Amino acid sequence: MATRCGSTLPPRVMALLSDDARQQPRGQCLILTTVDADGQPRSCLLSAAELLVVDRQRLRAVVWPDSATAANMGRGSPVLLLIAAPPDVFHIRAEPRRLPSAPASSLARFELLITAVEVDVHAGMPVISVMRFAARPQLSDHILRTWREQHAALVYEPT
């Protein structure tokens, strides 16, 4: 059972979303769940390269602009971000706010204001591994280039 542990990102989660996570074309799958207009949940898999820690209470996310996830967040649908940090799983609840477009990026940008963080601790059956992805070898350079472009969109601040 998940229990509330605050409304800021725990250090273990911040470490998983560090710049180091975008240096290799593989990593942990992060699950972002939004709610469609008809009330149905919709999950989307993200990499750490599509998220940026702004501070302990704010994240930024980039998603495909024509996706249901972008539409849901654009309506202000609350989000739930699940991040496994063995032996535990963190449930990060947040309110999205659309950000202005970044130059040279077609991605939809959002700031996520964290409203609650819960931790799911299973002392008798701890989480021992996470869901992971890896780019095919022939796509590694392309993925790393894409992640650098995503990072530029995430850190962009309009003047």
Coordinates of N, CA and C in Angstrom, one line a residue:
M1 N 0.8 -1.2 0.0 CA 0.0 0.0 0.0 C 0.9 1.2 0.0
A2 N 0.6 2.2 -0.8 CA 1.3 3.4 -0.9 C 1.0 4.4 0.2
T3 N 2.0 5.0 0.8 CA 1.8 5.9 1.9 C 2.4 7.3 1.5
R4 N 1.7 8.3 1.9 CA 2.2 9.7 1.5 C 3.5 10.0 2.2
C5 N 4.5 10.5 1.5 CA 5.8 10.8 2.1 C 6.1 12.3 1.8
G6 N 5.2 13.1 1.4 CA 5.4 14.5 1.2 C 4.9 15.0 -0.1
S7 N 5.4 16.2 -0.5 CA 5.0 16.8 -1.8 C 6.2 17.3 -2.5
T8 N 7.4 16.8 -2.2 CA 8.6 17.1 -2.9 C 9.3 15.8 -3.4
L9 N 10.1 16.0 -4.4 CA 10.8 14.8 -5.0 C 11.8 14.3 -4.0
P10 N 11.7 13.0 -3.7 CA 12.7 12.4 -2.8 C 14.1 12.3 -3.5
P11 N 15.2 12.4 -2.7 CA 16.5 12.4 -3.4 C 16.7 11.2 -4.3
R12 N 16.2 10.0 -3.9 CA 16.4 8.8 -4.8 C 15.7 9.0 -6.2
V13 N 14.6 9.7 -6.2 CA 13.9 10.0 -7.5 C 14.7 11.0 -8.3
M14 N 15.2 12.0 -7.6 CA 16.0 13.1 -8.3 C 17.2 12.5 -8.9
A15 N 17.9 11.5 -8.2 CA 19.1 10.9 -8.7 C 18.7 10.1 -10.0
L16 N 17.6 9.5 -10.1 CA 17.2 8.7 -11.2 C 16.9 9.6 -12.4
L17 N 16.6 10.9 -12.2 CA 16.3 11.8 -13.3 C 17.4 12.8 -13.5
S18 N 18.6 12.4 -13.1 CA 19.8 13.3 -13.2 C 20.2 13.4 -14.7
D19 N 21.1 14.3 -15.0 CA 21.7 14.4 -16.3 C 22.4 13.1 -16.8
D20 N 22.9 12.4 -15.8 CA 23.6 11.1 -16.2 C 22.7 10.2 -16.9
A21 N 21.4 10.2 -16.6 CA 20.4 9.3 -17.2 C 20.3 9.5 -18.6
R22 N 20.6 10.6 -19.2 CA 20.5 10.8 -20.6 C 21.8 10.7 -21.4
Q23 N 22.8 10.1 -20.8 CA 24.1 10.0 -21.5 C 24.2 8.7 -22.2
Q24 N 23.4 7.7 -22.0 CA 23.4 6.4 -22.7 C 22.0 6.2 -23.3
P25 N 22.0 5.6 -24.5 CA 20.7 5.3 -25.2 C 19.9 4.1 -24.7
R26 N 19.9 4.1 -23.4 CA 19.1 3.0 -22.7 C 18.8 3.5 -21.3
G27 N 17.8 2.9 -20.6 CA 17.5 3.4 -19.3 C 16.2 2.8 -18.8
Q28 N 15.7 3.4 -17.8 CA 14.5 3.0 -17.1 C 13.3 3.6 -17.8
C29 N 12.3 2.8 -17.9 CA 11.0 3.3 -18.4 C 10.2 3.9 -17.2
L30 N 9.7 5.1 -17.4 CA 8.9 5.8 -16.4 C 7.5 5.8 -16.9
I31 N 6.5 5.6 -16.1 CA 5.2 5.5 -16.5 C 4.4 6.8 -16.1
L32 N 3.9 7.5 -17.1 CA 3.1 8.7 -16.8 C 1.7 8.4 -17.2
T33 N 0.8 8.6 -16.3 CA -0.6 8.3 -16.5 C -1.4 9.6 -16.4
T34 N -2.2 9.8 -17.5 CA -3.2 11.0 -17.5 C -4.6 10.4 -17.6
V35 N -5.5 11.3 -17.7 CA -6.9 10.9 -17.8 C -7.5 11.5 -19.0
D36 N -8.1 10.6 -19.9 CA -8.7 11.1 -21.1 C -10.0 11.9 -20.8
A37 N -10.5 12.6 -21.8 CA -11.8 13.4 -21.6 C -12.9 12.5 -21.1
D38 N -12.9 11.2 -21.5 CA -14.0 10.4 -21.1 C -13.8 9.7 -19.8
G39 N -12.7 10.1 -19.0 CA -12.5 9.6 -17.7 C -11.6 8.3 -17.7
Q40 N -11.2 7.8 -18.9 CA -10.3 6.6 -18.9 C -8.9 7.0 -18.7
P41 N -8.2 6.2 -17.9 CA -6.7 6.4 -17.7 C -6.0 6.1 -19.0
R42 N -4.9 6.8 -19.2 CA -4.0 6.6 -20.4 C -2.6 6.7 -19.9
S43 N -1.8 5.6 -20.1 CA -0.4 5.6 -19.7 C 0.5 5.8 -20.9
C44 N 1.6 6.4 -20.6 CA 2.6 6.7 -21.6 C 4.0 6.4 -21.0
L45 N 4.8 5.8 -21.8 CA 6.2 5.5 -21.3 C 7.1 6.7 -21.7
L46 N 7.9 7.1 -20.7 CA 8.8 8.2 -20.9 C 10.2 7.7 -20.5
S47 N 11.2 8.3 -20.9 CA 12.6 8.1 -20.5 C 13.0 9.3 -19.6
A48 N 14.0 9.2 -18.9 CA 14.5 10.3 -18.1 C 14.9 11.5 -19.0
A49 N 15.2 11.2 -20.3 CA 15.5 12.3 -21.2 C 14.3 13.2 -21.5
E50 N 13.1 12.7 -21.2 CA 11.9 13.5 -21.5 C 11.4 14.3 -20.3
L51 N 12.2 14.2 -19.2 CA 11.8 14.9 -18.0 C 13.0 15.7 -17.5
L52 N 12.7 16.8 -16.8 CA 13.8 17.6 -16.2 C 13.3 18.0 -14.8
V53 N 14.2 17.8 -13.9 CA 13.9 18.3 -12.5 C 14.2 19.8 -12.5
V54 N 13.2 20.6 -12.3 CA 13.4 22.1 -12.1 C 13.8 22.4 -10.7
D55 N 13.1 21.8 -9.8 CA 13.4 21.9 -8.3 C 12.7 20.7 -7.7
R56 N 12.7 20.7 -6.3 CA 12.1 19.5 -5.7 C 10.6 19.4 -5.8
Q57 N 9.9 20.5 -6.3 CA 8.5 20.5 -6.4 C 8.0 20.6 -7.8
R58 N 8.9 20.7 -8.8 CA 8.5 20.9 -10.2 C 9.4 20.1 -11.1
L59 N 8.7 19.5 -12.1 CA 9.3 18.8 -13.2 C 8.9 19.4 -14.5
R60 N 9.7 19.2 -15.5 CA 9.2 19.6 -16.9 C 9.2 18.3 -17.7
A61 N 8.2 18.2 -18.6 CA 8.1 17.1 -19.4 C 7.9 17.5 -20.9
V62 N 8.4 16.7 -21.8 CA 8.1 16.9 -23.2 C 7.4 15.7 -23.7
V63 N 6.4 15.9 -24.6 CA 5.7 14.7 -25.2 C 5.3 15.1 -26.6
W64 N 4.9 14.1 -27.4 CA 4.6 14.4 -28.8 C 3.3 15.3 -28.8
P65 N 3.3 16.4 -29.6 CA 2.3 17.4 -29.6 C 0.9 16.9 -29.9
D66 N 0.8 15.9 -30.8 CA -0.5 15.4 -31.2 C -0.9 14.1 -30.4
S67 N -0.3 13.9 -29.3 CA -0.6 12.7 -28.6 C -1.8 12.9 -27.6
A68 N -2.4 11.8 -27.2 CA -3.5 11.9 -26.2 C -2.9 12.5 -24.9
T69 N -1.7 12.1 -24.6 CA -1.1 12.6 -23.4 C -1.0 14.1 -23.4
A70 N -0.5 14.7 -24.5 CA -0.5 16.1 -24.6 C -1.8 16.8 -24.5
A71 N -2.8 16.2 -25.1 CA -4.2 16.7 -25.0 C -4.7 16.7 -23.6
N72 N -4.5 15.5 -22.9 CA -4.9 15.4 -21.5 C -4.2 16.4 -20.6
M73 N -2.9 16.5 -20.8 CA -2.2 17.5 -19.9 C -2.6 18.9 -20.3
G74 N -2.9 19.2 -21.6 CA -3.3 20.5 -22.0 C -4.6 20.9 -21.4
R75 N -5.5 19.9 -21.1 CA -6.7 20.2 -20.4 C -6.6 20.4 -18.9
G76 N -5.3 20.1 -18.4 CA -5.1 20.2 -17.0 C -5.4 19.0 -16.2
S77 N -5.5 17.9 -17.0 CA -5.8 16.6 -16.3 C -4.6 16.3 -15.4
P78 N -4.9 15.9 -14.1 CA -3.8 15.6 -13.2 C -3.0 14.4 -13.8
V79 N -1.8 14.3 -13.4 CA -0.9 13.2 -13.8 C -0.4 12.4 -12.6
L80 N -0.1 11.2 -12.9 CA 0.5 10.3 -12.0 C 1.8 9.7 -12.6
L81 N 2.9 10.0 -12.1 CA 4.2 9.5 -12.6 C 4.7 8.4 -11.6
L82 N 4.9 7.2 -12.2 CA 5.4 6.0 -11.4 C 6.8 5.8 -11.7
I83 N 7.6 5.8 -10.7 CA 9.1 5.6 -10.8 C 9.5 4.6 -9.8
A84 N 10.0 3.5 -10.4 CA 10.6 2.4 -9.5 C 12.0 2.8 -9.1
A85 N 12.2 2.7 -7.8 CA 13.5 3.0 -7.2 C 13.8 1.9 -6.2
P86 N 14.1 0.7 -6.8 CA 14.2 -0.5 -5.9 C 14.9 -0.2 -4.6
P87 N 14.3 -0.6 -3.5 CA 13.3 -1.6 -3.4 C 11.8 -1.1 -3.4
D88 N 11.7 0.2 -3.7 CA 10.4 0.9 -3.6 C 9.9 1.4 -4.9
V89 N 8.6 1.8 -5.0 CA 8.0 2.5 -6.1 C 7.5 3.8 -5.6
F90 N 7.8 4.9 -6.3 CA 7.2 6.2 -5.9 C 6.1 6.6 -6.9
H91 N 5.0 7.1 -6.3 CA 3.9 7.6 -7.0 C 3.9 9.1 -6.9
I92 N 4.1 9.8 -8.0 CA 4.2 11.3 -8.0 C 3.0 11.9 -8.6
R93 N 2.2 12.6 -7.9 CA 1.0 13.2 -8.4 C 1.3 14.7 -8.7
A94 N 0.8 15.1 -9.8 CA 1.2 16.5 -10.2 C 0.0 17.1 -11.0
E95 N 0.1 18.4 -11.1 CA -0.8 19.2 -11.9 C 0.0 19.8 -13.1
P96 N -0.4 19.5 -14.3 CA 0.4 20.0 -15.5 C 0.0 21.4 -15.9
R97 N 0.9 22.1 -16.4 CA 0.7 23.5 -17.0 C 1.5 23.5 -18.3
R98 N 0.8 23.9 -19.4 CA 1.5 24.0 -20.7 C 2.5 25.1 -20.7
L99 N 3.6 24.9 -21.2 CA 4.7 25.9 -21.4 C 4.7 26.4 -22.8
P100 N 5.2 27.6 -23.1 CA 5.4 28.0 -24.5 C 6.3 27.1 -25.2
S101 N 6.1 27.0 -26.5 CA 7.0 26.2 -27.4 C 8.5 26.6 -27.3
A102 N 9.4 25.7 -27.5 CA 10.8 26.0 -27.5 C 11.2 26.1 -29.0
P103 N 12.2 27.0 -29.3 CA 12.7 27.1 -30.6 C 13.2 25.8 -31.1
A104 N 13.0 25.5 -32.4 CA 13.6 24.3 -33.0 C 13.1 23.0 -32.4
S105 N 11.9 23.0 -31.8 CA 11.3 21.8 -31.2 C 9.8 21.8 -31.5
S106 N 9.3 20.7 -31.9 CA 7.9 20.5 -32.1 C 7.2 19.9 -30.9
L107 N 8.0 19.5 -29.9 CA 7.4 18.8 -28.8 C 6.5 19.8 -27.9
A108 N 5.5 19.2 -27.3 CA 4.7 19.9 -26.4 C 5.4 19.9 -25.0
R109 N 5.5 21.1 -24.4 CA 6.2 21.2 -23.1 C 5.3 21.5 -22.0
F110 N 5.5 20.9 -20.9 CA 4.6 21.0 -19.7 C 5.5 21.1 -18.4
E111 N 5.0 21.9 -17.5 CA 5.6 21.9 -16.2 C 4.6 21.1 -15.3
L112 N 5.2 20.3 -14.4 CA 4.4 19.5 -13.6 C 4.6 19.9 -12.1
L113 N 3.6 20.5 -11.5 CA 3.7 21.0 -10.1 C 3.3 19.8 -9.2
I114 N 4.2 19.3 -8.5 CA 4.0 18.1 -7.6 C 3.1 18.5 -6.5
T115 N 2.0 17.7 -6.4 CA 1.0 17.9 -5.3 C 1.1 16.9 -4.2
A116 N 1.6 15.7 -4.5 CA 1.8 14.7 -3.5 C 2.8 13.6 -4.0
V117 N 3.5 13.1 -3.1 CA 4.4 11.9 -3.4 C 4.1 10.8 -2.4
E118 N 3.9 9.6 -2.9 CA 3.7 8.5 -2.1 C 4.7 7.4 -2.4
V119 N 5.0 6.6 -1.4 CA 6.0 5.6 -1.6 C 5.3 4.3 -1.3
D120 N 5.5 3.3 -2.2 CA 5.0 2.0 -2.1 C 6.1 1.1 -1.6
V121 N 6.1 0.7 -0.3 CA 7.1 -0.1 0.3 C 6.5 -1.5 0.5
H122 N 7.2 -2.5 0.0 CA 6.8 -3.9 0.2 C 7.9 -4.6 0.9
A123 N 8.0 -4.5 2.2 CA 9.1 -5.1 3.0 C 9.3 -6.5 2.7
G124 N 8.2 -7.3 2.6 CA 8.3 -8.7 2.3 C 8.6 -9.1 0.9
M125 N 8.2 -8.2 0.0 CA 8.4 -8.5 -1.5 C 8.9 -7.2 -2.2
P126 N 10.1 -6.8 -1.9 CA 10.6 -5.6 -2.5 C 10.7 -5.6 -4.0
V127 N 10.6 -4.5 -4.7 CA 10.9 -4.4 -6.1 C 12.4 -4.7 -6.3
I128 N 12.7 -5.6 -7.2 CA 14.1 -5.9 -7.4 C 14.6 -5.5 -8.8
S129 N 13.8 -5.1 -9.7 CA 14.2 -4.6 -11.0 C 13.2 -3.7 -11.6
V130 N 13.6 -2.9 -12.6 CA 12.7 -2.0 -13.2 C 12.5 -2.3 -14.7
M131 N 11.5 -1.8 -15.3 CA 11.3 -1.9 -16.7 C 12.3 -1.0 -17.4
R132 N 13.0 -1.6 -18.4 CA 14.1 -0.8 -19.0 C 13.9 -0.9 -20.6
F133 N 14.5 0.0 -21.2 CA 14.5 0.1 -22.7 C 16.0 0.2 -23.1
A134 N 16.3 -0.1 -24.4 CA 17.6 0.2 -25.0 C 17.4 0.4 -26.5
A135 N 18.1 1.4 -27.0 CA 18.1 1.7 -28.4 C 18.8 0.6 -29.2
R136 N 18.3 0.3 -30.3 CA 19.0 -0.7 -31.2 C 20.4 0.0 -31.5
P137 N 21.4 -0.8 -31.6 CA 22.8 -0.3 -31.8 C 22.8 0.7 -33.0
Q138 N 22.2 0.5 -34.1 CA 22.2 1.4 -35.2 C 21.5 2.7 -35.0
L139 N 20.7 2.8 -33.9 CA 20.0 4.0 -33.6 C 20.6 4.8 -32.5
S140 N 21.6 4.3 -31.8 CA 22.2 4.9 -30.6 C 22.5 6.3 -30.8
D141 N 23.3 6.7 -31.9 CA 23.7 8.1 -32.1 C 22.5 8.9 -32.3
H142 N 21.5 8.5 -33.1 CA 20.3 9.2 -33.4 C 19.5 9.5 -32.0
I143 N 19.4 8.5 -31.2 CA 18.7 8.7 -29.9 C 19.4 9.7 -29.1
L144 N 20.7 9.6 -29.0 CA 21.4 10.6 -28.1 C 21.3 12.0 -28.7
R145 N 21.3 12.2 -30.0 CA 21.0 13.5 -30.6 C 19.7 14.0 -30.3
T146 N 18.7 13.1 -30.4 CA 17.3 13.4 -30.1 C 17.2 13.9 -28.6
W147 N 17.8 13.2 -27.7 CA 17.8 13.5 -26.3 C 18.4 14.9 -26.0
R148 N 19.5 15.2 -26.8 CA 20.1 16.5 -26.6 C 19.1 17.6 -27.0
E149 N 18.4 17.3 -28.1 CA 17.3 18.3 -28.6 C 16.2 18.4 -27.6
Q150 N 15.8 17.3 -27.0 CA 14.7 17.3 -26.0 C 15.2 18.1 -24.8
H151 N 16.4 17.9 -24.4 CA 17.0 18.6 -23.2 C 17.0 20.1 -23.5
A152 N 17.3 20.5 -24.7 CA 17.3 21.9 -25.0 C 15.9 22.5 -24.9
A153 N 14.9 21.7 -25.3 CA 13.5 22.1 -25.2 C 13.1 22.2 -23.7
L154 N 13.6 21.3 -22.9 CA 13.2 21.2 -21.5 C 13.8 22.4 -20.7
V155 N 15.0 22.8 -21.0 CA 15.6 23.9 -20.3 C 15.3 25.3 -20.9
Y156 N 14.7 25.3 -22.0 CA 14.4 26.6 -22.7 C 13.5 27.5 -21.8
E157 N 14.0 28.7 -21.6 CA 13.2 29.8 -20.9 C 13.0 30.9 -21.8
P158 N 11.7 31.2 -22.2 CA 11.5 32.4 -23.1 C 11.9 33.7 -22.4
T159 N 12.4 34.6 -23.2 CA 12.8 35.9 -22.6 C 11.7 36.9 -22.7

